[in-house]
Coordinates of C-alpha atoms and ligand atoms in Angstrom, one line a residue:
X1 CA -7.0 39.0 -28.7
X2 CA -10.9 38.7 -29.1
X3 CA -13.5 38.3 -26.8
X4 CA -17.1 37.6 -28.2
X5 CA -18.6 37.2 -24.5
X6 CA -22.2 38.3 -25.5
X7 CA -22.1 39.0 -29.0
X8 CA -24.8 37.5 -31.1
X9 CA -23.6 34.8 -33.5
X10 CA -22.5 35.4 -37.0
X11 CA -25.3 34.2 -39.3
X12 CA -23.1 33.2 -41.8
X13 CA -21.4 30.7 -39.4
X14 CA -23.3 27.0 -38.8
X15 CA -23.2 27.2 -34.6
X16 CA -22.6 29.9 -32.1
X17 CA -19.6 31.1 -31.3
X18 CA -20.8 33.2 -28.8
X19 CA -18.8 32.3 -25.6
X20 CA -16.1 31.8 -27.5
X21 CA -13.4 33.8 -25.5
X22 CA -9.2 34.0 -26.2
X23 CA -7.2 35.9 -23.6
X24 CA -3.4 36.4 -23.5
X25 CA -3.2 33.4 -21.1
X26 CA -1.4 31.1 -23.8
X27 CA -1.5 29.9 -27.3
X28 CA -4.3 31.2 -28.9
X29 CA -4.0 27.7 -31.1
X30 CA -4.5 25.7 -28.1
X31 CA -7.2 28.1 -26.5
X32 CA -9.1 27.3 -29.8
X33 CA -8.7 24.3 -30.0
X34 CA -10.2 23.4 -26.3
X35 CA -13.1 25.6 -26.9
X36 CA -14.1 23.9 -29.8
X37 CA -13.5 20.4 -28.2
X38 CA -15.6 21.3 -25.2
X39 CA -18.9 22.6 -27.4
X40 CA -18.6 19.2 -29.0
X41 CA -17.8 17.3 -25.5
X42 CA -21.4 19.1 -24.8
X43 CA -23.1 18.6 -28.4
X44 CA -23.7 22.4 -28.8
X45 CA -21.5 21.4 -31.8
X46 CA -23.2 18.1 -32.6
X47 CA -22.1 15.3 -34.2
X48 CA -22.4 15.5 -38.4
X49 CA -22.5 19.8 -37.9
X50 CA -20.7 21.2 -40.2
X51 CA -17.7 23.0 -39.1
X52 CA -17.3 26.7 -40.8
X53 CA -14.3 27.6 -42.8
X54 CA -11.1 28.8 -41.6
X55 CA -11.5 32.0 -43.1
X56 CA -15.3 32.3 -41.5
X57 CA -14.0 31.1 -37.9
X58 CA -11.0 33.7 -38.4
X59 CA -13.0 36.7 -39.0
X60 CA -15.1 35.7 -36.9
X61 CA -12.9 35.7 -34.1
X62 CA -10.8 38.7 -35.5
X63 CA -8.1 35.9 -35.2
X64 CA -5.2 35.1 -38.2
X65 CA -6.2 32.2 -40.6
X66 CA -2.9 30.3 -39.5
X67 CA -4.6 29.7 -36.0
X68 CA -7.6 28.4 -37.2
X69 CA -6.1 26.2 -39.5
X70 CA -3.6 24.9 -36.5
X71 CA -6.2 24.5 -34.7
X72 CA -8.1 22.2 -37.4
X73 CA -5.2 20.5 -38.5
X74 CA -5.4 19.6 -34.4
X75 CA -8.7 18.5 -33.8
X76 CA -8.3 16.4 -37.4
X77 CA -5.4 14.7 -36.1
X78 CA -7.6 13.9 -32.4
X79 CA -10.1 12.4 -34.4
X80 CA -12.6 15.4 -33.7
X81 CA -13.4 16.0 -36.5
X82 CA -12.8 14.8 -40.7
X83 CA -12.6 16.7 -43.7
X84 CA -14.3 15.5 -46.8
X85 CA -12.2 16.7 -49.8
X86 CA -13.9 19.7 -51.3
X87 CA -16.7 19.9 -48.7
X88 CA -15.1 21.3 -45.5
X89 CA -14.8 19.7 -42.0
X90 CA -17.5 17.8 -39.9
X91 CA -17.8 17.0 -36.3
X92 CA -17.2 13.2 -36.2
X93 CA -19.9 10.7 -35.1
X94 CA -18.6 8.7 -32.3
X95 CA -19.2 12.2 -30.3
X96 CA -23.2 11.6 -30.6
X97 CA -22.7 8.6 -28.7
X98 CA -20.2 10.0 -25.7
X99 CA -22.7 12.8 -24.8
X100 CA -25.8 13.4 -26.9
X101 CA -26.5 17.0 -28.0
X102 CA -28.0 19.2 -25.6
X103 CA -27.0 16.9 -23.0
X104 CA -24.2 19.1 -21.3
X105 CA -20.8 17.8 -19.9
X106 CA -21.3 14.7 -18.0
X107 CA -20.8 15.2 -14.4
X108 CA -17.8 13.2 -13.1
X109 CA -20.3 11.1 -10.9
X110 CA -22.4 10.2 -13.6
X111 CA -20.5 7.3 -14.7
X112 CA -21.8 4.2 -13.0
X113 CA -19.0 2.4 -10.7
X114 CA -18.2 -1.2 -11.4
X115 CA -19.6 -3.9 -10.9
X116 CA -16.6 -6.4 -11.4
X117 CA -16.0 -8.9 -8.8
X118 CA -12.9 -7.2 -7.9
X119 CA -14.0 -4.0 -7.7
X120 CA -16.7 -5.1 -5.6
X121 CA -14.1 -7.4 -3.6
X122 CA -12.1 -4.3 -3.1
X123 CA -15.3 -2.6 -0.9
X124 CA -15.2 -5.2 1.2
X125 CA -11.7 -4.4 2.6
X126 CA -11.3 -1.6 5.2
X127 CA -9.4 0.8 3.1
X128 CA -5.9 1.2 4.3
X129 CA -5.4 3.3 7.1
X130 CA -3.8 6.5 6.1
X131 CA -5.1 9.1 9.5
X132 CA -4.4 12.6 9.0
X133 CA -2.6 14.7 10.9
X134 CA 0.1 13.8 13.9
X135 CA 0.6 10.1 15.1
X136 CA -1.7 9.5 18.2
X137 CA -1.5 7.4 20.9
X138 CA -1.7 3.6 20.0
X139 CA -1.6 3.8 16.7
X140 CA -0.8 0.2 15.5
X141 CA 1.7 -0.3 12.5
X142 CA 3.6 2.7 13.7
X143 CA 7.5 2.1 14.6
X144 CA 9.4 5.2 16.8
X145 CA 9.5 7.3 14.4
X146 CA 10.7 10.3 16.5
X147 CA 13.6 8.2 17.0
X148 CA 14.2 8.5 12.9
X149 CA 18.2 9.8 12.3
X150 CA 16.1 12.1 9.7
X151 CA 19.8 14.7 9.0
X152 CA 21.7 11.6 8.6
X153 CA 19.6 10.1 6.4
X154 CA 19.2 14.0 4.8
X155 CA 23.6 13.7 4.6
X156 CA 23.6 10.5 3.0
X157 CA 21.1 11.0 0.5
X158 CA 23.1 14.3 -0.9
X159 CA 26.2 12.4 -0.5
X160 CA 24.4 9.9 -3.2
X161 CA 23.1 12.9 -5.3
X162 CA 26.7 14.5 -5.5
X163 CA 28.6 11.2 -6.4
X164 CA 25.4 10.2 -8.6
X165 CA 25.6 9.0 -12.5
X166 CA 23.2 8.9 -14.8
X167 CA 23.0 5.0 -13.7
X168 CA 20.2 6.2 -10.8
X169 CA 18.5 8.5 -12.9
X170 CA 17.8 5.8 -15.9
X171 CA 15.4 2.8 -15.0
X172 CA 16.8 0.2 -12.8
X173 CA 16.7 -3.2 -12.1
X174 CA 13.5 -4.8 -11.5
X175 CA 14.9 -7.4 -8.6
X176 CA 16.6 -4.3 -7.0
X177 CA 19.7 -2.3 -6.5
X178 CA 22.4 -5.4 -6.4
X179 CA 24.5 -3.7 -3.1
X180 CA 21.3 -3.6 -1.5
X181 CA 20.4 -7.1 -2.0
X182 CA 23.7 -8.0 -0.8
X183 CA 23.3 -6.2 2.1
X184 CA 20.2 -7.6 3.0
X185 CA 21.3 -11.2 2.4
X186 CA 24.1 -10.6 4.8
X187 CA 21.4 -9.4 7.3
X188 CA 19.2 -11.8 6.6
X189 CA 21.4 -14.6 7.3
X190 CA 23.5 -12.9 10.2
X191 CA 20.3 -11.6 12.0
X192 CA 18.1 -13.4 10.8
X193 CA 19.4 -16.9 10.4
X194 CA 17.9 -17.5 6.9
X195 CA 20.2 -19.0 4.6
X196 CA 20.0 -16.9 1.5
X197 CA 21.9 -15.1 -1.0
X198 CA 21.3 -12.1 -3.3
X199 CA 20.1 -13.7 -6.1
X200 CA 16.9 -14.7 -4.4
X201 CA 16.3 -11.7 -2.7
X202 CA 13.5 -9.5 -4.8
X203 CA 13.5 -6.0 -3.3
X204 CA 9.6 -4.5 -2.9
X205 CA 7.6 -1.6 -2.3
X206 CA 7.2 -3.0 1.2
X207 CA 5.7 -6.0 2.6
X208 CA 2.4 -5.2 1.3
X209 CA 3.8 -6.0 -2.3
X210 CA 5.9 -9.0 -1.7
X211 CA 2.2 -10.6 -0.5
X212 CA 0.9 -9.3 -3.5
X213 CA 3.6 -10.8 -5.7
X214 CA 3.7 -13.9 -4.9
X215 CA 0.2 -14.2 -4.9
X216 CA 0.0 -13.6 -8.3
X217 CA 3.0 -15.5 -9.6
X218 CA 1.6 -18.7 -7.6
X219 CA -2.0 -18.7 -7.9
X220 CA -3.9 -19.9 -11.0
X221 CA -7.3 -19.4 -12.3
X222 CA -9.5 -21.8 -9.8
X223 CA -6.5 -21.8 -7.4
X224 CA -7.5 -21.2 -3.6
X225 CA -5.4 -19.4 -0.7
X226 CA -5.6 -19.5 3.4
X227 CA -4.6 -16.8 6.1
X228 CA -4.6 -17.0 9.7
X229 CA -8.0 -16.4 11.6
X230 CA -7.6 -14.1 12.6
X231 CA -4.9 -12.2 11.0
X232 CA -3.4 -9.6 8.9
X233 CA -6.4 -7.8 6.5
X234 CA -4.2 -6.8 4.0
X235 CA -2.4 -9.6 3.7
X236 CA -6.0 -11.0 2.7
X237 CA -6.9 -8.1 0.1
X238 CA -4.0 -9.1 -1.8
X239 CA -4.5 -13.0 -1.6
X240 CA -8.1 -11.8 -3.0
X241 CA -6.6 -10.3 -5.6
X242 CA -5.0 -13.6 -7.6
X243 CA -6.8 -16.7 -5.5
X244 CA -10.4 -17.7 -5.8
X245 CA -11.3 -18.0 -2.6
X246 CA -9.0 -17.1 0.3
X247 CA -10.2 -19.2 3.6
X248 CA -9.3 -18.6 7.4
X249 CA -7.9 -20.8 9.2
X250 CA -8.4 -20.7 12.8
X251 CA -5.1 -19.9 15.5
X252 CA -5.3 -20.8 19.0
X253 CA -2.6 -20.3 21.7
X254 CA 0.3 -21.8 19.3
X255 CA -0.7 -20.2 16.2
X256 CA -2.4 -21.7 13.3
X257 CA -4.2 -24.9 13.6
X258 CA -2.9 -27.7 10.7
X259 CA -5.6 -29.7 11.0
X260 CA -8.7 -27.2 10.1
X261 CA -5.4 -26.4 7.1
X262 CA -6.0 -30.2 5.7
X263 CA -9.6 -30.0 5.3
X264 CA -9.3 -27.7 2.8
X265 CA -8.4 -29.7 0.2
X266 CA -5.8 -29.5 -3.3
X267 CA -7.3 -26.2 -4.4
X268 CA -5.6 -24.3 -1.7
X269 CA -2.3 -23.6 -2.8
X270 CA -0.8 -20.9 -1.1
X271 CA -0.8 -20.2 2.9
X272 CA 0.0 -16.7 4.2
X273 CA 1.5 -16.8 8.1
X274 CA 2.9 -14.6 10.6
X275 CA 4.9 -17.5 12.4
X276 CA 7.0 -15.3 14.6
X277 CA 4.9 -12.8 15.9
X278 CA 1.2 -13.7 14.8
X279 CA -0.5 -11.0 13.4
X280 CA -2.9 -9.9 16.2
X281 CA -2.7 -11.9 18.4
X282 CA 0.8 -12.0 19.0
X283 CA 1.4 -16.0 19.4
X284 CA 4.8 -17.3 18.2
X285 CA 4.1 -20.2 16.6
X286 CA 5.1 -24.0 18.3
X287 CA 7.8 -25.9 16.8
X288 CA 5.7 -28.8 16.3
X289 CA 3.2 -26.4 14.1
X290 CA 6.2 -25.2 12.1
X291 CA 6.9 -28.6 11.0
X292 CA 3.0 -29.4 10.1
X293 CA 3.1 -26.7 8.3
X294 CA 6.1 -27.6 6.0
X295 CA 4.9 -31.1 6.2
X296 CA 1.4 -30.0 4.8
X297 CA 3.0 -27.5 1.9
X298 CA 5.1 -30.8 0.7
X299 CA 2.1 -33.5 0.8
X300 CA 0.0 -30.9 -1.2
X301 CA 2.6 -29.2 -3.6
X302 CA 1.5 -25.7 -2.0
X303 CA 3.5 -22.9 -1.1
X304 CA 3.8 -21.2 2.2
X305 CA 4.3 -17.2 2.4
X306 CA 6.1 -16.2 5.9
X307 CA 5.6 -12.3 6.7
X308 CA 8.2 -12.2 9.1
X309 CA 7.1 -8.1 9.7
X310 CA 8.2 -6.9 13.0
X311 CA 10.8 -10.0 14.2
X312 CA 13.6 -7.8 15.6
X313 CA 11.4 -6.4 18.3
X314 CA 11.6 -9.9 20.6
X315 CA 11.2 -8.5 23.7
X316 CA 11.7 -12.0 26.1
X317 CA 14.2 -14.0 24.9
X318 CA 16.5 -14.2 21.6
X319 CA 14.0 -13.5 18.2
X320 CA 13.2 -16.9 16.8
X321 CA 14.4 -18.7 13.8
X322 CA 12.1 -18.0 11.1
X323 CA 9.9 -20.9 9.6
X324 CA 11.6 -20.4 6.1
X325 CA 14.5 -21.5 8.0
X326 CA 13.0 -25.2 8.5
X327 CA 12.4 -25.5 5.3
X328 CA 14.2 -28.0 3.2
X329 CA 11.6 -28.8 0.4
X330 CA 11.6 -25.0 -1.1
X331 CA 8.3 -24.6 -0.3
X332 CA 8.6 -21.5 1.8
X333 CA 8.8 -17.9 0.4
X334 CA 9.7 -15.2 3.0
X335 CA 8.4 -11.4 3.5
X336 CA 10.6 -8.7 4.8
X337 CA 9.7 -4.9 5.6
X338 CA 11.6 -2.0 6.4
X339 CA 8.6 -0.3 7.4
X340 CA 9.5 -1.6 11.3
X341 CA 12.5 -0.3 11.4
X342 CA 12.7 2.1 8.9
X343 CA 9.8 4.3 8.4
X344 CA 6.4 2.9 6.6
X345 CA 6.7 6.1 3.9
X346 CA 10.1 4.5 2.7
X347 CA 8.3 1.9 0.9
X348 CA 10.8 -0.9 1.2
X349 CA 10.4 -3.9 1.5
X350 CA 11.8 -7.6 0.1
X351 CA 10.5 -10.9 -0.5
X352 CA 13.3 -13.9 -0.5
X353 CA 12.5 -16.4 -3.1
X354 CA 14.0 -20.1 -3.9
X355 CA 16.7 -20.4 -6.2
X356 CA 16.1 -19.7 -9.6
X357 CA 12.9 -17.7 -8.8
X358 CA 14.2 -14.1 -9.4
X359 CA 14.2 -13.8 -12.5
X360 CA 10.7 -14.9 -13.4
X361 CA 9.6 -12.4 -10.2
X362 CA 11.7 -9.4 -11.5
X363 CA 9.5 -9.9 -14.7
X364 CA 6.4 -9.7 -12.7
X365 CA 7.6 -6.7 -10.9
X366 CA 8.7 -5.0 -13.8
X367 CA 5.1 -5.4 -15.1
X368 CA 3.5 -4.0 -12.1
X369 CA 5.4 -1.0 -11.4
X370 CA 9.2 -1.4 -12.8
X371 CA 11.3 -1.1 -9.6
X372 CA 11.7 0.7 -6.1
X373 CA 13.1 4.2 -6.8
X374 CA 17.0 4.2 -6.9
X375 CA 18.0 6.6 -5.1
X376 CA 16.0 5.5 -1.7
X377 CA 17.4 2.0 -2.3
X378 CA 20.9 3.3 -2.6
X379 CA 20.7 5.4 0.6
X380 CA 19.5 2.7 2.4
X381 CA 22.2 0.6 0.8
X382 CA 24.7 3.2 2.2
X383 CA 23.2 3.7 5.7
X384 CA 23.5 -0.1 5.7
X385 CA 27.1 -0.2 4.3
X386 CA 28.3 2.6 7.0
X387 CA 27.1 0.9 9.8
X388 CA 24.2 3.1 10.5
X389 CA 21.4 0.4 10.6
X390 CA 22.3 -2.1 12.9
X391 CA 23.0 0.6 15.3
X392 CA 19.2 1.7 14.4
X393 CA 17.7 -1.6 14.6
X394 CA 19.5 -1.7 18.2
X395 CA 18.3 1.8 19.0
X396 CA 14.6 1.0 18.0
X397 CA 14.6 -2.3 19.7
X398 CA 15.3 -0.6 23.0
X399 CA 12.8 2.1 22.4
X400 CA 10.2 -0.5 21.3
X401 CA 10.7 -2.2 24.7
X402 CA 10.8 0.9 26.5
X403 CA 7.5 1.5 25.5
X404 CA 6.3 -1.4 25.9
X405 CA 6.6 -1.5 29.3
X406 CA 5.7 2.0 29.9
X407 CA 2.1 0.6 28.4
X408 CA 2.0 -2.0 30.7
X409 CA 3.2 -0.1 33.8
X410 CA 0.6 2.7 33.6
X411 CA -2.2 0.0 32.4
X412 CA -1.9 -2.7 35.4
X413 CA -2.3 0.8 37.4
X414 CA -5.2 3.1 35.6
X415 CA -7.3 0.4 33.6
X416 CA -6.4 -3.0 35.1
X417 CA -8.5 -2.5 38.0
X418 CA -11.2 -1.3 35.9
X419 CA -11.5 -5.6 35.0
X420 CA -9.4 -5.4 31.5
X421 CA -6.1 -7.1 32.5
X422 CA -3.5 -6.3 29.5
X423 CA -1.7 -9.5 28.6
X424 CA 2.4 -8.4 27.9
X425 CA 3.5 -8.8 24.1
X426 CA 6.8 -10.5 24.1
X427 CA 7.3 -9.4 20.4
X428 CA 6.4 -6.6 18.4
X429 CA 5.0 -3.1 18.1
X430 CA 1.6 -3.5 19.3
X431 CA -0.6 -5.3 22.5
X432 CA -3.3 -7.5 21.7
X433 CA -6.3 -7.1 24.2
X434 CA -9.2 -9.8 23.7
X435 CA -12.4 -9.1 24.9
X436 CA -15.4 -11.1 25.1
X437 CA -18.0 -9.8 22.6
X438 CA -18.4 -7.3 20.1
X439 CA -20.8 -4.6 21.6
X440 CA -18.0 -4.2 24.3
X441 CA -15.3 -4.2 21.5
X442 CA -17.3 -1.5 19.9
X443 CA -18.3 0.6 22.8
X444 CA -14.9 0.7 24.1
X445 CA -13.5 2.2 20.9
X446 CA -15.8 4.7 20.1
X447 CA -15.0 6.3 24.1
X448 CA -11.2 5.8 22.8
X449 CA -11.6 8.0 19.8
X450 CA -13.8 10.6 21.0
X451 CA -11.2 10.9 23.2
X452 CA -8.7 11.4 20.3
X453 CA -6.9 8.2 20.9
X454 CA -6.1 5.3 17.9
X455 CA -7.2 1.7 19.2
X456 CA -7.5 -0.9 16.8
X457 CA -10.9 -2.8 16.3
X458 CA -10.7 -6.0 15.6
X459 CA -13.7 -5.6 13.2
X460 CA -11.3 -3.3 11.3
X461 CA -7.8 -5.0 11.9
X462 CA -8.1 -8.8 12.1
X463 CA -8.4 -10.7 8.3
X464 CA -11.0 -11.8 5.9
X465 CA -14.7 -9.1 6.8
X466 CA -17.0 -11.8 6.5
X467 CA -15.4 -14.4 8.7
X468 CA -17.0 -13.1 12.2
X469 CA -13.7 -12.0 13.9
X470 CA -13.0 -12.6 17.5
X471 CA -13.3 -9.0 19.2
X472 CA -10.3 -7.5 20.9
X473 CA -8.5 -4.4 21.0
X474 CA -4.7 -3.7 19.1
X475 CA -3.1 -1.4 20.9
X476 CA 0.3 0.2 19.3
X477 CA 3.1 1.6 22.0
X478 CA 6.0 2.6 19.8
X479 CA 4.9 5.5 18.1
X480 CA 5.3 7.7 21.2
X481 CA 7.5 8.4 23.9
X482 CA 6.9 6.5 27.4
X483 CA 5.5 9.5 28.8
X484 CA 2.7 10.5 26.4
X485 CA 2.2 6.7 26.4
X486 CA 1.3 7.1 30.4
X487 CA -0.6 10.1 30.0
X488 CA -2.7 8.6 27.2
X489 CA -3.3 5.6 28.9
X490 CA -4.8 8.1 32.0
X491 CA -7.0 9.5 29.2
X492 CA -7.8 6.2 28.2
X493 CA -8.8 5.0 31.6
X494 CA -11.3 8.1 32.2
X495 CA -13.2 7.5 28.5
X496 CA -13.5 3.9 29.4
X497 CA -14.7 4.5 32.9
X498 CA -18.5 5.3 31.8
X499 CA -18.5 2.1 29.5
X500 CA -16.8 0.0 32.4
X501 CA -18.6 1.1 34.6
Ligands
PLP601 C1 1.3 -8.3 9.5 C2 2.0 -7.2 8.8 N1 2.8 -7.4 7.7 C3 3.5 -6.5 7.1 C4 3.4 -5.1 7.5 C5 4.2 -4.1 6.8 O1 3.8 -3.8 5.6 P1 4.6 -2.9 4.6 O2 6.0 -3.4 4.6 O3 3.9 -3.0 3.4 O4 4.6 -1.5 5.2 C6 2.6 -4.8 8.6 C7 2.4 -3.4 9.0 O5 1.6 -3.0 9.8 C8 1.9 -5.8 9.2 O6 1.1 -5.6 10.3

């Protein structure tokens, strides 16, 4: 052990080793070796010094010769430094240039960011919301997650580790555990009434990955994309990601309009929708736009991408047929989550591709990140096999609309007569409130979150930030009971009273 804290440097060495200090915390080798790597990070060993011999450096530092020459052999083989045959060891020019002698290490912020496009077209988007601490009230995105079978899921996933083989330890498929593709296909078809099978069914880290997926594996260089206006913002990220441009196009009381769709011309090639359940604003999409739609992808060769998110909360009537379901060309690629009805941290999610596709989209995956963890996708394949998720999805539905109307029940009482009528979702996990300007939009949810309460701005929510979004208020209800629902709503009324007023 040595410790030269404060001794004056050995005249007979070429730098100062003073500093230099070797405790009993670890390998004395490796200790060396990042001392000497960090005097040269800083230039006090500058590029072209010459290093001392190993004998010098071991008396020195009262440390054997072995170590010295380990740790030589070590900063040789990183490049640190050379050795010139009968001259001894140098510190190796490309240093100088990294950080110039004297200079110190370079503070972390010192590097300047990027100025790509994409990292600049990242800024743009709000970054995803991830709020600390305990879900508050009307938090959109959030499903009843109180109402999460959490020892089940606990007992199924041991059940999995005790019966496991090195199969779900060792990488898996890219497209996704096979039963659980099956499952979903059976779901998808029984539930959902989209014909499909498991060979086009591409399991995802959520939603969020499916868009960005199919984005890339669609769109070339000089290739354009569209999204609802307004609509889902991160949806619109990851169409910035692989298209050009990405335009909005307008929706009005039956979802997106077709006609401001045609004016865009050939270079738009892929159109993101949320046909069911519009994402803000809640409008289910008209038949006859359905069939534009599909009509338009034909004429033009494009592709549609349906995000069919939150579907199995209908809340009036039975859930509707999905547009993907229409479709008889093969234009049509459809987005699945289990963040709904699951829980968002699960990070499942699928995208159902034509025939044929899979393989091609597997690649991609595989690229990106490989596959979905096996073990969650084999619980969930399990809790689906036993029976345990249609009882959920049944379970969550009711909660969902439970909520829902405690929302709307303690609304039309506290805040309705304060001139803010709440129009009822028929679908979903959140109420869309539209409001006539921005001040008011802004106002109105700065009171709510002084007030610790999570409304949704528009200006934060609602698709592509430089298209001037309409202003309005999303308002989740499923994240908590019907009770704390009321009270917030109470709490909600008094911080918008001032602004109200
Ligand atoms: C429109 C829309 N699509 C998809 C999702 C779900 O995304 P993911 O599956 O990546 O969690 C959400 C969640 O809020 C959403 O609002």
């Amino acid at each position: 052990m040595t410790d030269h804290h404060g001794k004056a440097a050995s005249p007979a060495l070429p730098f100062d080793i003073a500093g230099i200090r070797l405790d009993g915390s670890g390998s004395l080798t490796r200790q060396l070796v990042e001392q000497l790597r960090l005097r040269m990070l800083q230039g006090r060993l500058p590029a072209g010094a010459r290093m001392p011999t190993t004998r010098e450096l071991a008396g020195a530092l009262g440390l054997s010769r072995n170590t010295v020459v380990r740790a030589y052999e070590h900063l040789l083989d990183e490049g640190l430094i050379k050795s010139r045959v009968g001259d001894g060891s140098y510190v190796t020019p490309p240093l100088a240039q990294m950080s110039p002698a004297g200079a110190g290490p370079a503070a972390p912020s010192a590097a300047p960011l990027p100025q790509t496009p994409r990292w600049l077209g990242l800024q743009a988007f709000t970054p995803s919301r991830t709020p600390a601490g305990p879900v508050r009230a009307f938090r959109w995105g959030s499903p009843a997650m109180d109402l999460f079978p959490a020892a089940l899921w606990s007992r199924l996933q041991s059940q999995a580790w005790r019966r496991h083989d090195t199969r779900e330890l060792a990488y898996g498929d890219p497209a996704g555990l096979p039963a659980l593709r099956e499952w979903l296909a059976d779901y998808l078809c029984s539930a959902r009434g989209l014909a499909c099978h498991a060979g086009q069914i591409l399991i995802t880290a959520g939603a969020q990955q499916g868009i960005t997926l199919a984005a890339m594996a669609l769109l070339g260089p000089g290739d354009e994309a569209a999204l609802e206006s307004p609509g889902y913002r991160s949806a619109a990220a990851a169409l910035a990601l692989a298209a050009t441009k990405v335009h909005p196009v307008p929706v009005d009381a039956e979802g997106l309009r077709p006609g401001a769709l045609e004016a865009l011309g050939p270079r738009c090639r892929l159109l993101y929708v949320t046909p069911s359940h519009q994402f803000p604003t809640g409008v289910a999409m008209s038949l006859q736009r359905r069939m534009d739609l599909l009509a338009w992808a034909r004429r033009q060769q494009a592709w549609i991408l349906e995000d069919d998110y939150d579907s199995e909360y209908r809340h009036v009537g039975l859930p509707l047929a999905p547009l993907s379901s229409l479709d008889s060309a093969g234009r049509t690629l459809y987005v699945g989550s289990l963040s709904k009805l699951m829980f968002p941290g699960l990070r499942l999610g699928y995208l159902v591709a034509p025939p044929g596709w899979l393989p091609t989209l597997a690649r991609l995956r595989a690229v990106l990140d490989r596959h979905s963890a096996c073990m969650d996708q084999q619980v969930m394949a399990d809790f689906i096999a036993q029976g345990h998720f249609l009882r959920h999805v049944r379970r969550m539905r009711r909660a969902a609309r439970e909520r829902r109307d405690a929302l709307l029940g303690a609304w039309a009482r506290h805040i309705e007569p304060l001139g803010l009528p709440l129009p009822a979702p028929e679908a979903g996990l959140h109420a869309y409130l539209p409001l006539p300007e921005a001040g008011l939009e802004r106002r109105l949810t700065e009171a709510a979150s002084a007030a610790q309460l999570e409304v949704g701005a528009m200006r934060h929510v609602g698709g592509l930030p430089e298209v001037s979004a309409r202003a309005g208020l999303v308002l989740g209800f499923a994240a908590l009971p019907p009770a704390a629902t009321r009270r917030a709503v109470q709490t909600l009324a008094q911080a918008w009273r001032p602004v109200l007023g």
